[in-house]
Amino acid sequence: MTTVIRARRAVVGERERACTVTVRDGRIASIDAYDSPLPHGAHEVVLREDEVLLPGLVDTHVHVNEPGRTEWEGFASATRAAAAGGVTTLVDMPLNSIPSTIDVPALDVKRKVADGQATVDVGFWGGAVPDNLGELESLWDAGVYGFKCFLAHSGLDEYPPLDREQMIEAMRVIAGFDGLLIVHAEDGPTLDEQDPPAGRLYDDFLHSRPPVAEARAIAQVIDGARETGCRVHILHLSDAGSLPLVAAAKAEGLPVTAETCPHYLSLFSEEILDGSTHFKCCPPIREARNREGLWRGLADGTLDCIVSDHSPCLPELKKFATGDFGQAWGGISSLQLGLPIVWSEARRRGHTLVDVCRWMASRTADLVGLADRGRIAVGNTADLCVLAPDDAFVVFPERLHHRNAVTPYAQRALAGVVRQTWLAGESVTVTLDPVQDPAPRGRLLSRKEM
């Protein structure tokens, strides 16, 4: 069936415009004037006056955790949350699942488990750890979009970090097939020099992961890119003071990109009460002035994109009973809320939905080479999102779709309500009762198919 979507407002390219989007065989067949004639036999959808048509978001930093820790999160629950938040493609991180995605058999296991469960499209990152550098090219050939490494302890002994020499070796291997290394950039030795966090004081946790740990790690990654020519991407950058390092690397022409996350752009340390471990993540949420520096980094292009770093766990692992930041799991779940969180903050600073789509759709798609999504363009997959930008809602954890109802955004009012999501031209239905919803139609993606 041909579907025609009429929108008074749509983000097309680098501007908003009124248009008609015609969808045929799961792809965008044409983009025409708003009042263009309806093709014979087409199904027509007319958006309301208060709605804006956006490209489906592409979230390249999601910890699904299945298999092995499915009680934390799984493909069924994570992809439902994604669809409810306007995310039509996600890329799953290689750790927190058991086994970690550090060789082809582990990738095969993960794909087999995900098959038939995905409400949206799902791709996969591979991992780079000290003992698997000989596996990287075979993982690349099997279809992963790149390789994640840590430069400090990951929180899981099963996923050890790389030291500087191992990182350089990994970069040389990855550069040999023009792959991509994505890096959790906190310097392990610097963290080891700090007093370990213990107890309820957020300031103690914040001081245990100082900005200099990010700056030193980012400098190492940039030096490695200069030495090897490897494409590198800095994950979840939280320290605005490190942005000049990234800007200088880009000015030098090095293949360096960087991301940040909704929690760093909306939350700030001065508001975090002691014992509030649902705010714990690594790197940590820093001060309000640091948050504003990150927004400036987005505005000037130093930061390329915004991703969720959706990292859920069982409620008991957050240690709510004691509020101990040293013992609590670090991670924030925001896959469903990313768009309204970012839009709520962006609009206050004079940014537009065009900017938000650039940061959360087109640039994330470009990062992993998904050229057929992240934009409303002829020939692209008809992955779309309908947002009511001037509507608002209050976050009630029990209405979220990720597996465990833990979020630092509970009871917050956010602007921007996602009213509809299309995957390959078909509307996605997600309700609070999964049994009542249609069968999942998401595809498992592979870099080989691009």
CSV table of C-alpha atoms in Angstrom, one decimal:
chain,number,residue,atom,x,y,z
A,1,MET,CA,0.0,0.0,0.0
A,2,THR,CA,1.1,3.6,-0.7
A,3,THR,CA,0.8,5.9,2.3
A,4,VAL,CA,0.7,9.6,2.0
A,5,ILE,CA,1.6,11.7,5.2
A,6,ARG,CA,0.6,15.3,5.1
A,7,ALA,CA,2.5,17.5,7.6
A,8,ARG,CA,2.2,21.3,8.1
A,9,ARG,CA,5.6,21.0,9.8
A,10,ALA,CA,8.3,18.4,8.9
A,11,VAL,CA,12.1,18.4,9.3
A,12,VAL,CA,13.4,17.8,5.8
A,13,GLY,CA,17.1,18.4,5.3
A,14,GLU,CA,18.2,21.4,7.3
A,15,ARG,CA,14.9,23.2,7.6
A,16,GLU,CA,11.3,22.8,8.6
A,17,ARG,CA,8.7,22.9,5.8
A,18,ALA,CA,5.1,21.9,5.0
A,19,CYS,CA,5.1,18.8,2.8
A,20,THR,CA,3.5,15.6,1.8
A,21,VAL,CA,5.7,12.5,2.2
A,22,THR,CA,4.7,9.5,0.1
A,23,VAL,CA,5.8,6.1,1.3
A,24,ARG,CA,5.9,3.0,-0.9
A,25,ASP,CA,7.4,-0.4,-0.2
A,26,GLY,CA,8.8,0.8,3.1
A,27,ARG,CA,10.7,3.7,1.6
A,28,ILE,CA,10.2,7.4,1.0
A,29,ALA,CA,9.1,7.6,-2.6
A,30,SER,CA,8.6,11.4,-2.9
A,31,ILE,CA,8.4,14.6,-0.9
A,32,ASP,CA,6.0,17.0,-2.4
A,33,ALA,CA,4.0,20.2,-1.6
A,34,TYR,CA,1.5,19.9,1.2
A,35,ASP,CA,-1.5,20.1,-1.1
A,36,SER,CA,-0.2,17.7,-3.8
A,37,PRO,CA,-2.9,15.3,-5.2
A,38,LEU,CA,-3.4,12.0,-3.5
A,39,PRO,CA,-2.3,9.1,-5.6
A,40,HIS,CA,-5.0,6.7,-6.6
A,41,GLY,CA,-5.7,4.1,-3.9
A,42,ALA,CA,-3.2,5.7,-1.4
A,43,HIS,CA,-3.9,5.7,2.3
A,44,GLU,CA,-3.8,9.3,3.6
A,45,VAL,CA,-2.6,10.4,7.1
A,46,VAL,CA,-3.0,14.1,7.9
A,47,LEU,CA,-1.0,15.2,10.9
A,48,ARG,CA,-2.6,17.6,13.4
A,49,GLU,CA,-1.7,21.3,13.5
A,50,ASP,CA,0.4,20.9,16.6
A,51,GLU,CA,2.4,17.9,15.3
A,52,VAL,CA,5.8,17.8,13.5
A,53,LEU,CA,7.1,15.0,11.3
A,54,LEU,CA,10.6,14.0,12.2
A,55,PRO,CA,13.0,11.3,11.0
A,56,GLY,CA,13.1,8.3,13.3
A,57,LEU,CA,15.9,8.7,15.8
A,58,VAL,CA,19.0,6.6,15.6
A,59,ASP,CA,20.4,5.7,19.1
A,60,THR,CA,23.9,4.3,18.8
A,61,HIS,CA,24.6,3.7,22.5
A,62,VAL,CA,22.2,1.3,24.1
A,63,HIS,CA,22.9,-1.5,26.6
A,64,VAL,CA,20.3,-4.2,26.0
A,65,ASN,CA,22.1,-6.7,28.3
A,66,GLU,CA,20.5,-9.8,26.7
A,67,PRO,CA,21.4,-12.7,27.0
A,68,GLY,CA,22.8,-13.3,30.4
A,69,ARG,CA,21.4,-10.2,32.2
A,70,THR,CA,17.9,-10.2,30.7
A,71,GLU,CA,16.4,-9.4,34.1
A,72,TRP,CA,18.2,-6.1,33.8
A,73,GLU,CA,16.9,-5.4,30.2
A,74,GLY,CA,16.1,-7.4,27.1
A,75,PHE,CA,15.5,-6.9,23.4
A,76,ALA,CA,11.7,-7.0,23.8
A,77,SER,CA,11.5,-4.3,26.5
A,78,ALA,CA,14.3,-2.1,25.2
A,79,THR,CA,13.0,-1.9,21.7
A,80,ARG,CA,9.5,-1.2,22.9
A,81,ALA,CA,10.9,1.7,24.9
A,82,ALA,CA,12.8,2.9,21.8
A,83,ALA,CA,9.7,2.9,19.7
A,84,ALA,CA,7.7,4.8,22.3
A,85,GLY,CA,10.4,7.4,22.3
A,86,GLY,CA,10.6,7.9,18.5
A,87,VAL,CA,13.8,5.8,18.2
A,88,THR,CA,13.6,3.5,15.1
A,89,THR,CA,17.1,2.2,15.1
A,90,LEU,CA,19.4,1.3,18.0
A,91,VAL,CA,22.9,-0.2,18.2
A,92,ASP,CA,23.5,-2.5,21.1
A,93,MET,CA,26.7,-2.3,23.2
A,94,PRO,CA,28.8,-5.4,23.5
A,95,LEU,CA,29.0,-5.6,27.3
A,96,ASN,CA,26.6,-6.3,30.2
A,97,SER,CA,25.3,-9.3,28.2
A,98,ILE,CA,26.8,-12.8,28.8
A,99,PRO,CA,28.7,-13.6,26.7
A,100,SER,CA,30.1,-10.2,25.8
A,101,THR,CA,30.2,-9.6,22.0
A,102,ILE,CA,34.0,-10.1,21.7
A,103,ASP,CA,34.0,-12.8,19.0
A,104,VAL,CA,31.8,-14.1,16.2
A,105,PRO,CA,30.2,-16.9,18.2
A,106,ALA,CA,29.1,-14.4,20.8
A,107,LEU,CA,27.6,-12.2,18.1
A,108,ASP,CA,25.8,-15.2,16.7
A,109,VAL,CA,24.3,-15.9,20.1
A,110,LYS,CA,23.1,-12.3,20.6
A,111,ARG,CA,21.6,-12.2,17.1
A,112,LYS,CA,19.8,-15.5,17.7
A,113,VAL,CA,18.3,-14.2,21.0
A,114,ALA,CA,17.3,-10.9,19.5
A,115,ASP,CA,15.6,-12.4,16.4
A,116,GLY,CA,11.8,-12.0,16.6
A,117,GLN,CA,11.9,-9.8,19.7
A,118,ALA,CA,12.8,-6.4,18.2
A,119,THR,CA,10.1,-3.8,17.8
A,120,VAL,CA,12.6,-1.5,16.0
A,121,ASP,CA,15.7,-2.2,13.9
A,122,VAL,CA,18.8,-3.3,15.9
A,123,GLY,CA,22.5,-3.3,15.0
A,124,PHE,CA,25.5,-4.5,17.1
A,125,TRP,CA,28.8,-3.1,18.3
A,126,GLY,CA,31.7,-5.5,18.9
A,127,GLY,CA,34.1,-5.3,21.8
A,128,ALA,CA,37.8,-4.7,22.0
A,129,VAL,CA,39.5,-6.2,25.1
A,130,PRO,CA,43.1,-7.3,25.7
A,131,ASP,CA,42.6,-10.9,24.7
A,132,ASN,CA,40.5,-10.5,21.5
A,133,LEU,CA,42.5,-8.2,19.3
A,134,GLY,CA,42.9,-11.1,16.9
A,135,GLU,CA,39.1,-11.4,16.6
A,136,LEU,CA,38.4,-7.9,15.5
A,137,GLU,CA,38.6,-8.3,11.8
A,138,SER,CA,36.4,-11.4,11.8
A,139,LEU,CA,33.8,-9.5,13.9
A,140,TRP,CA,34.0,-6.6,11.4
A,141,ASP,CA,33.4,-9.1,8.5
A,142,ALA,CA,30.5,-10.5,10.5
A,143,GLY,CA,28.7,-7.2,10.4
A,144,VAL,CA,29.4,-5.2,13.6
A,145,TYR,CA,29.6,-1.4,13.3
A,146,GLY,CA,32.7,-0.9,15.3
A,147,PHE,CA,34.4,-1.8,18.5
A,148,LYS,CA,34.1,-0.5,22.1
A,149,CYS,CA,36.9,-0.4,24.5
A,150,PHE,CA,37.4,1.0,28.0
A,151,LEU,CA,40.6,2.8,29.3
A,152,ALA,CA,39.5,2.2,32.9
A,153,HIS,CA,37.7,-0.6,34.7
A,154,SER,CA,34.3,-1.2,33.0
A,155,GLY,CA,32.6,-2.3,36.2
A,156,LEU,CA,32.6,-5.9,35.0
A,157,ASP,CA,35.7,-8.1,35.4
A,158,GLU,CA,34.6,-10.0,32.3
A,159,TYR,CA,35.2,-6.9,30.1
A,160,PRO,CA,38.7,-5.6,31.0
A,161,PRO,CA,40.1,-2.3,29.8
A,162,LEU,CA,42.9,-1.7,27.4
A,163,ASP,CA,46.1,0.0,28.5
A,164,ARG,CA,47.7,2.6,26.2
A,165,GLU,CA,49.8,0.0,24.3
A,166,GLN,CA,46.9,-2.3,23.8
A,167,MET,CA,44.7,0.6,22.6
A,168,ILE,CA,47.4,1.6,20.0
A,169,GLU,CA,47.6,-2.1,18.9
A,170,ALA,CA,43.8,-2.2,18.5
A,171,MET,CA,43.8,1.0,16.6
A,172,ARG,CA,46.4,-0.3,14.2
A,173,VAL,CA,44.4,-3.5,13.6
A,174,ILE,CA,41.1,-1.5,13.1
A,175,ALA,CA,42.7,1.1,10.9
A,176,GLY,CA,43.8,-1.8,8.6
A,177,PHE,CA,40.2,-2.4,7.6
A,178,ASP,CA,39.0,1.1,8.1
A,179,GLY,CA,36.9,0.2,11.1
A,180,LEU,CA,35.8,2.4,14.0
A,181,LEU,CA,37.0,2.3,17.6
A,182,ILE,CA,34.6,3.8,20.2
A,183,VAL,CA,36.1,4.6,23.6
A,184,HIS,CA,34.9,5.0,27.1
A,185,ALA,CA,37.4,7.7,27.8
A,186,GLU,CA,38.3,7.8,31.5
A,187,ASP,CA,42.0,7.2,32.4
A,188,GLY,CA,42.3,4.2,34.7
A,189,PRO,CA,45.5,5.3,36.5
A,190,THR,CA,44.1,8.7,37.2
A,191,LEU,CA,41.0,7.1,38.7
A,192,ASP,CA,43.1,4.8,40.8
A,193,GLU,CA,44.8,7.8,42.4
A,194,GLN,CA,41.5,9.1,43.8
A,195,ASP,CA,39.8,8.2,47.0
A,196,PRO,CA,37.3,5.5,46.1
A,197,PRO,CA,33.6,6.5,46.6
A,198,ALA,CA,31.9,5.2,49.6
A,199,GLY,CA,28.7,6.3,51.3
A,200,ARG,CA,25.9,8.6,50.5
A,201,LEU,CA,27.6,11.8,49.5
A,202,TYR,CA,27.3,12.6,45.8
A,203,ASP,CA,30.2,15.0,46.0
A,204,ASP,CA,32.5,12.2,47.1
A,205,PHE,CA,31.4,10.2,44.1
A,206,LEU,CA,31.9,13.2,41.8
A,207,HIS,CA,35.4,13.8,43.1
A,208,SER,CA,36.3,10.2,42.6
A,209,ARG,CA,35.9,10.6,38.8
A,210,PRO,CA,37.5,14.0,38.2
A,211,PRO,CA,37.5,15.9,34.9
A,212,VAL,CA,41.2,15.3,34.4
A,213,ALA,CA,40.5,11.6,34.1
A,214,GLU,CA,38.4,12.3,31.0
A,215,ALA,CA,40.9,14.9,29.6
A,216,ARG,CA,43.9,12.5,29.9
A,217,ALA,CA,42.0,9.6,28.3
A,218,ILE,CA,40.7,11.8,25.4
A,219,ALA,CA,44.2,13.1,24.8
A,220,GLN,CA,45.5,9.5,24.6
A,221,VAL,CA,42.8,8.6,22.1
A,222,ILE,CA,43.6,11.6,20.0
A,223,ASP,CA,47.3,10.8,20.0
A,224,GLY,CA,46.4,7.3,19.0
A,225,ALA,CA,44.3,8.5,16.1
A,226,ARG,CA,47.2,10.7,15.0
A,227,GLU,CA,49.7,7.8,15.2
A,228,THR,CA,47.6,5.1,13.5
A,229,GLY,CA,45.0,6.9,11.4
A,230,CYS,CA,42.3,4.9,13.0
A,231,ARG,CA,38.8,6.4,13.1
A,232,VAL,CA,37.8,7.0,16.8
A,233,HIS,CA,34.7,8.2,18.6
A,234,ILE,CA,34.6,9.5,22.2
A,235,LEU,CA,31.7,8.0,24.1
A,236,HIS,CA,29.4,9.9,26.6
A,237,LEU,CA,31.7,12.9,27.0
A,238,SER,CA,30.7,14.6,30.3
A,239,ASP,CA,33.6,17.1,30.9
A,240,ALA,CA,33.1,20.4,29.0
A,241,GLY,CA,36.7,21.2,29.8
A,242,SER,CA,37.8,18.5,27.4
A,243,LEU,CA,36.0,20.0,24.4
A,244,PRO,CA,39.1,22.1,23.3
A,245,LEU,CA,41.0,18.8,22.9
A,246,VAL,CA,38.3,17.5,20.5
A,247,ALA,CA,38.0,20.8,18.7
A,248,ALA,CA,41.8,20.9,18.1
A,249,ALA,CA,41.8,17.3,16.8
A,250,LYS,CA,39.1,18.1,14.3
A,251,ALA,CA,40.8,21.3,13.2
A,252,GLU,CA,43.9,19.1,12.6
A,253,GLY,CA,41.9,16.9,10.4
A,254,LEU,CA,42.0,13.8,12.6
A,255,PRO,CA,39.2,11.3,12.3
A,256,VAL,CA,37.7,12.1,15.7
A,257,THR,CA,34.1,12.4,16.7
A,258,ALA,CA,32.4,12.7,20.1
A,259,GLU,CA,29.0,12.3,21.7
A,260,THR,CA,27.2,13.4,24.9
A,261,CYS,CA,24.0,12.2,26.5
A,262,PRO,CA,20.6,13.6,27.7
A,263,HIS,CA,21.6,13.3,31.4
A,264,TYR,CA,24.6,15.5,31.0
A,265,LEU,CA,22.6,18.1,29.1
A,266,SER,CA,19.7,18.2,31.5
A,267,LEU,CA,20.8,17.3,35.0
A,268,PHE,CA,23.5,18.9,37.2
A,269,SER,CA,25.3,17.8,40.3
A,270,GLU,CA,24.1,20.7,42.5
A,271,GLU,CA,20.5,19.2,42.4
A,272,ILE,CA,21.5,15.7,43.3
A,273,LEU,CA,20.6,14.8,46.8
A,274,ASP,CA,22.9,12.6,48.9
A,275,GLY,CA,21.9,9.0,48.6
A,276,SER,CA,20.1,9.5,45.2
A,277,THR,CA,21.9,6.7,43.5
A,278,HIS,CA,19.5,6.7,40.5
A,279,PHE,CA,21.7,9.6,39.3
A,280,LYS,CA,24.9,7.5,39.3
A,281,CYS,CA,26.6,7.1,36.0
A,282,CYS,CA,30.1,7.0,34.7
A,283,PRO,CA,31.5,9.5,33.8
A,284,PRO,CA,29.4,11.4,36.3
A,285,ILE,CA,26.9,14.2,36.0
A,286,ARG,CA,28.8,17.4,36.7
A,287,GLU,CA,28.0,21.0,37.6
A,288,ALA,CA,25.5,23.3,36.0
A,289,ARG,CA,28.2,25.4,34.5
A,290,ASN,CA,29.7,22.3,32.9
A,291,ARG,CA,26.3,21.4,31.4
A,292,GLU,CA,26.2,24.8,29.7
A,293,GLY,CA,29.6,24.2,28.3
A,294,LEU,CA,28.4,20.9,26.7
A,295,TRP,CA,25.5,22.8,25.1
A,296,ARG,CA,28.0,25.3,23.6
A,297,GLY,CA,30.0,22.3,22.3
A,298,LEU,CA,26.9,21.0,20.5
A,299,ALA,CA,26.2,24.5,19.1
A,300,ASP,CA,29.7,24.9,17.6
A,301,GLY,CA,30.0,21.3,16.3
A,302,THR,CA,32.7,20.1,18.6
A,303,LEU,CA,30.2,17.5,19.9
A,304,ASP,CA,28.7,15.6,17.0
A,305,CYS,CA,25.7,13.8,18.5
A,306,ILE,CA,23.5,12.9,21.4
A,307,VAL,CA,22.8,9.3,22.5
A,308,SER,CA,21.1,7.8,25.5
A,309,ASP,CA,23.7,5.5,27.0
A,310,HIS,CA,20.7,3.6,28.2
A,311,SER,CA,22.2,1.4,30.9
A,312,PRO,CA,19.5,-0.2,33.1
A,313,CYS,CA,19.9,-2.7,36.0
A,314,LEU,CA,17.8,-4.4,38.7
A,315,PRO,CA,16.5,-1.8,41.2
A,316,GLU,CA,18.3,-3.6,44.1
A,317,LEU,CA,21.6,-2.9,42.3
A,318,LYS,CA,21.1,0.8,42.7
A,319,LYS,CA,21.4,0.3,46.5
A,320,PHE,CA,18.4,2.5,47.3
A,321,ALA,CA,18.3,1.1,50.9
A,322,THR,CA,21.7,2.5,51.7
A,323,GLY,CA,22.2,5.2,49.1
A,324,ASP,CA,25.8,4.1,48.8
A,325,PHE,CA,27.4,5.6,45.7
A,326,GLY,CA,30.4,3.3,46.0
A,327,GLN,CA,28.3,0.2,45.8
A,328,ALA,CA,25.5,1.2,43.4
A,329,TRP,CA,25.5,0.2,39.8
A,330,GLY,CA,26.2,3.2,37.5
A,331,GLY,CA,23.8,3.7,34.6
A,332,ILE,CA,20.8,5.8,33.6
A,333,SER,CA,17.8,4.5,31.6
A,334,SER,CA,16.5,7.1,29.2
A,335,LEU,CA,15.9,5.4,25.9
A,336,GLN,CA,12.2,6.3,25.8
A,337,LEU,CA,12.7,9.8,27.1
A,338,GLY,CA,15.7,11.0,25.2
A,339,LEU,CA,13.9,13.1,22.6
A,340,PRO,CA,11.7,15.0,25.1
A,341,ILE,CA,14.6,15.5,27.5
A,342,VAL,CA,16.8,17.0,24.9
A,343,TRP,CA,13.9,19.1,23.3
A,344,SER,CA,12.9,20.5,26.7
A,345,GLU,CA,16.5,21.8,27.2
A,346,ALA,CA,17.3,22.7,23.6
A,347,ARG,CA,14.3,25.0,23.1
A,348,ARG,CA,15.3,27.0,26.2
A,349,ARG,CA,18.6,27.7,24.6
A,350,GLY,CA,17.2,28.8,21.2
A,351,HIS,CA,17.8,25.5,19.4
A,352,THR,CA,15.3,24.1,16.9
A,353,LEU,CA,13.9,20.7,16.0
A,354,VAL,CA,16.3,20.8,13.0
A,355,ASP,CA,19.2,20.9,15.5
A,356,VAL,CA,17.8,18.1,17.5
A,357,CYS,CA,17.3,15.8,14.5
A,358,ARG,CA,20.8,16.5,13.4
A,359,TRP,CA,22.2,15.5,16.8
A,360,MET,CA,19.9,12.5,17.4
A,361,ALA,CA,19.2,11.1,13.9
A,362,SER,CA,21.4,12.1,11.0
A,363,ARG,CA,24.7,12.3,12.7
A,364,THR,CA,24.2,9.1,14.7
A,365,ALA,CA,23.2,7.4,11.4
A,366,ASP,CA,26.3,8.8,9.8
A,367,LEU,CA,28.5,7.6,12.6
A,368,VAL,CA,27.7,4.0,11.8
A,369,GLY,CA,27.3,4.4,8.1
A,370,LEU,CA,23.5,3.9,8.0
A,371,ALA,CA,23.0,6.2,5.0
A,372,ASP,CA,19.4,5.2,4.4
A,373,ARG,CA,18.0,6.5,7.7
A,374,GLY,CA,18.2,9.5,10.1
A,375,ARG,CA,16.8,11.9,7.5
A,376,ILE,CA,13.5,12.4,5.6
A,377,ALA,CA,14.8,12.0,2.1
A,378,VAL,CA,13.7,10.3,-1.1
A,379,GLY,CA,15.0,6.7,-1.1
A,380,ASN,CA,15.5,6.4,2.6
A,381,THR,CA,13.8,3.9,4.8
A,382,ALA,CA,10.4,5.4,5.9
A,383,ASP,CA,11.4,5.5,9.6
A,384,LEU,CA,9.5,8.4,11.0
A,385,CYS,CA,8.4,10.0,14.3
A,386,VAL,CA,5.5,12.4,15.0
A,387,LEU,CA,6.2,14.8,17.8
A,388,ALA,CA,3.9,17.3,19.5
A,389,PRO,CA,6.6,19.8,20.6
A,390,ASP,CA,4.4,22.1,22.6
A,391,ASP,CA,2.6,19.3,24.4
A,392,ALA,CA,4.0,18.1,27.8
A,393,PHE,CA,3.8,15.2,30.2
A,394,VAL,CA,5.1,14.1,33.6
A,395,VAL,CA,7.4,11.1,33.8
A,396,PHE,CA,5.7,8.3,35.7
A,397,PRO,CA,8.2,5.4,35.9
A,398,GLU,CA,5.4,2.8,35.8
A,399,ARG,CA,4.4,4.0,32.3
A,400,LEU,CA,7.9,3.5,30.9
A,401,HIS,CA,8.6,0.5,28.7
A,402,HIS,CA,12.1,-0.5,29.8
A,403,ARG,CA,12.2,-3.5,32.0
A,404,ASN,CA,12.8,-1.9,35.4
A,405,ALA,CA,11.0,1.3,36.4
A,406,VAL,CA,14.1,3.2,37.6
A,407,THR,CA,14.8,6.7,36.4
A,408,PRO,CA,16.2,10.0,37.7
A,409,TYR,CA,13.5,11.7,35.7
A,410,ALA,CA,10.6,10.5,37.8
A,411,GLN,CA,8.0,13.2,38.4
A,412,ARG,CA,9.7,15.6,36.0
A,413,ALA,CA,7.6,17.5,33.4
A,414,LEU,CA,9.0,17.3,29.9
A,415,ALA,CA,8.1,19.1,26.7
A,416,GLY,CA,7.5,17.1,23.6
A,417,VAL,CA,5.1,14.1,23.3
A,418,VAL,CA,5.9,11.4,20.8
A,419,ARG,CA,2.5,10.5,19.3
A,420,GLN,CA,3.4,8.1,16.6
A,421,THR,CA,6.3,6.1,15.3
A,422,TRP,CA,6.6,4.5,11.8
A,423,LEU,CA,9.1,1.7,11.0
A,424,ALA,CA,9.6,1.2,7.3
A,425,GLY,CA,6.4,3.0,6.6
A,426,GLU,CA,4.2,1.1,9.0
A,427,SER,CA,2.9,2.5,12.3
A,428,VAL,CA,4.3,0.8,15.4
A,429,THR,CA,1.9,0.1,18.3
A,430,VAL,CA,3.3,0.1,21.8
A,431,THR,CA,1.0,-0.1,24.8
A,432,LEU,CA,1.5,-0.9,28.4
A,433,ASP,CA,0.2,-4.4,27.8
A,434,PRO,CA,2.7,-6.1,25.4
A,435,VAL,CA,0.4,-9.1,24.9
A,436,GLN,CA,-2.1,-6.9,23.1
A,437,ASP,CA,0.5,-5.4,20.7
A,438,PRO,CA,1.2,-6.7,17.1
A,439,ALA,CA,4.2,-9.0,16.6
A,440,PRO,CA,7.5,-7.1,16.5
A,441,ARG,CA,8.7,-6.2,13.0
A,442,GLY,CA,12.2,-4.8,13.7
A,443,ARG,CA,15.1,-6.1,11.6
A,444,LEU,CA,18.6,-7.2,12.8
A,445,LEU,CA,21.0,-5.0,10.9
A,446,SER,CA,24.5,-5.8,9.7
A,447,ARG,CA,27.2,-3.5,8.4
A,448,LYS,CA,27.7,-6.0,5.5
A,449,GLU,CA,24.3,-5.1,4.1
A,450,MET,CA,24.9,-1.4,3.9
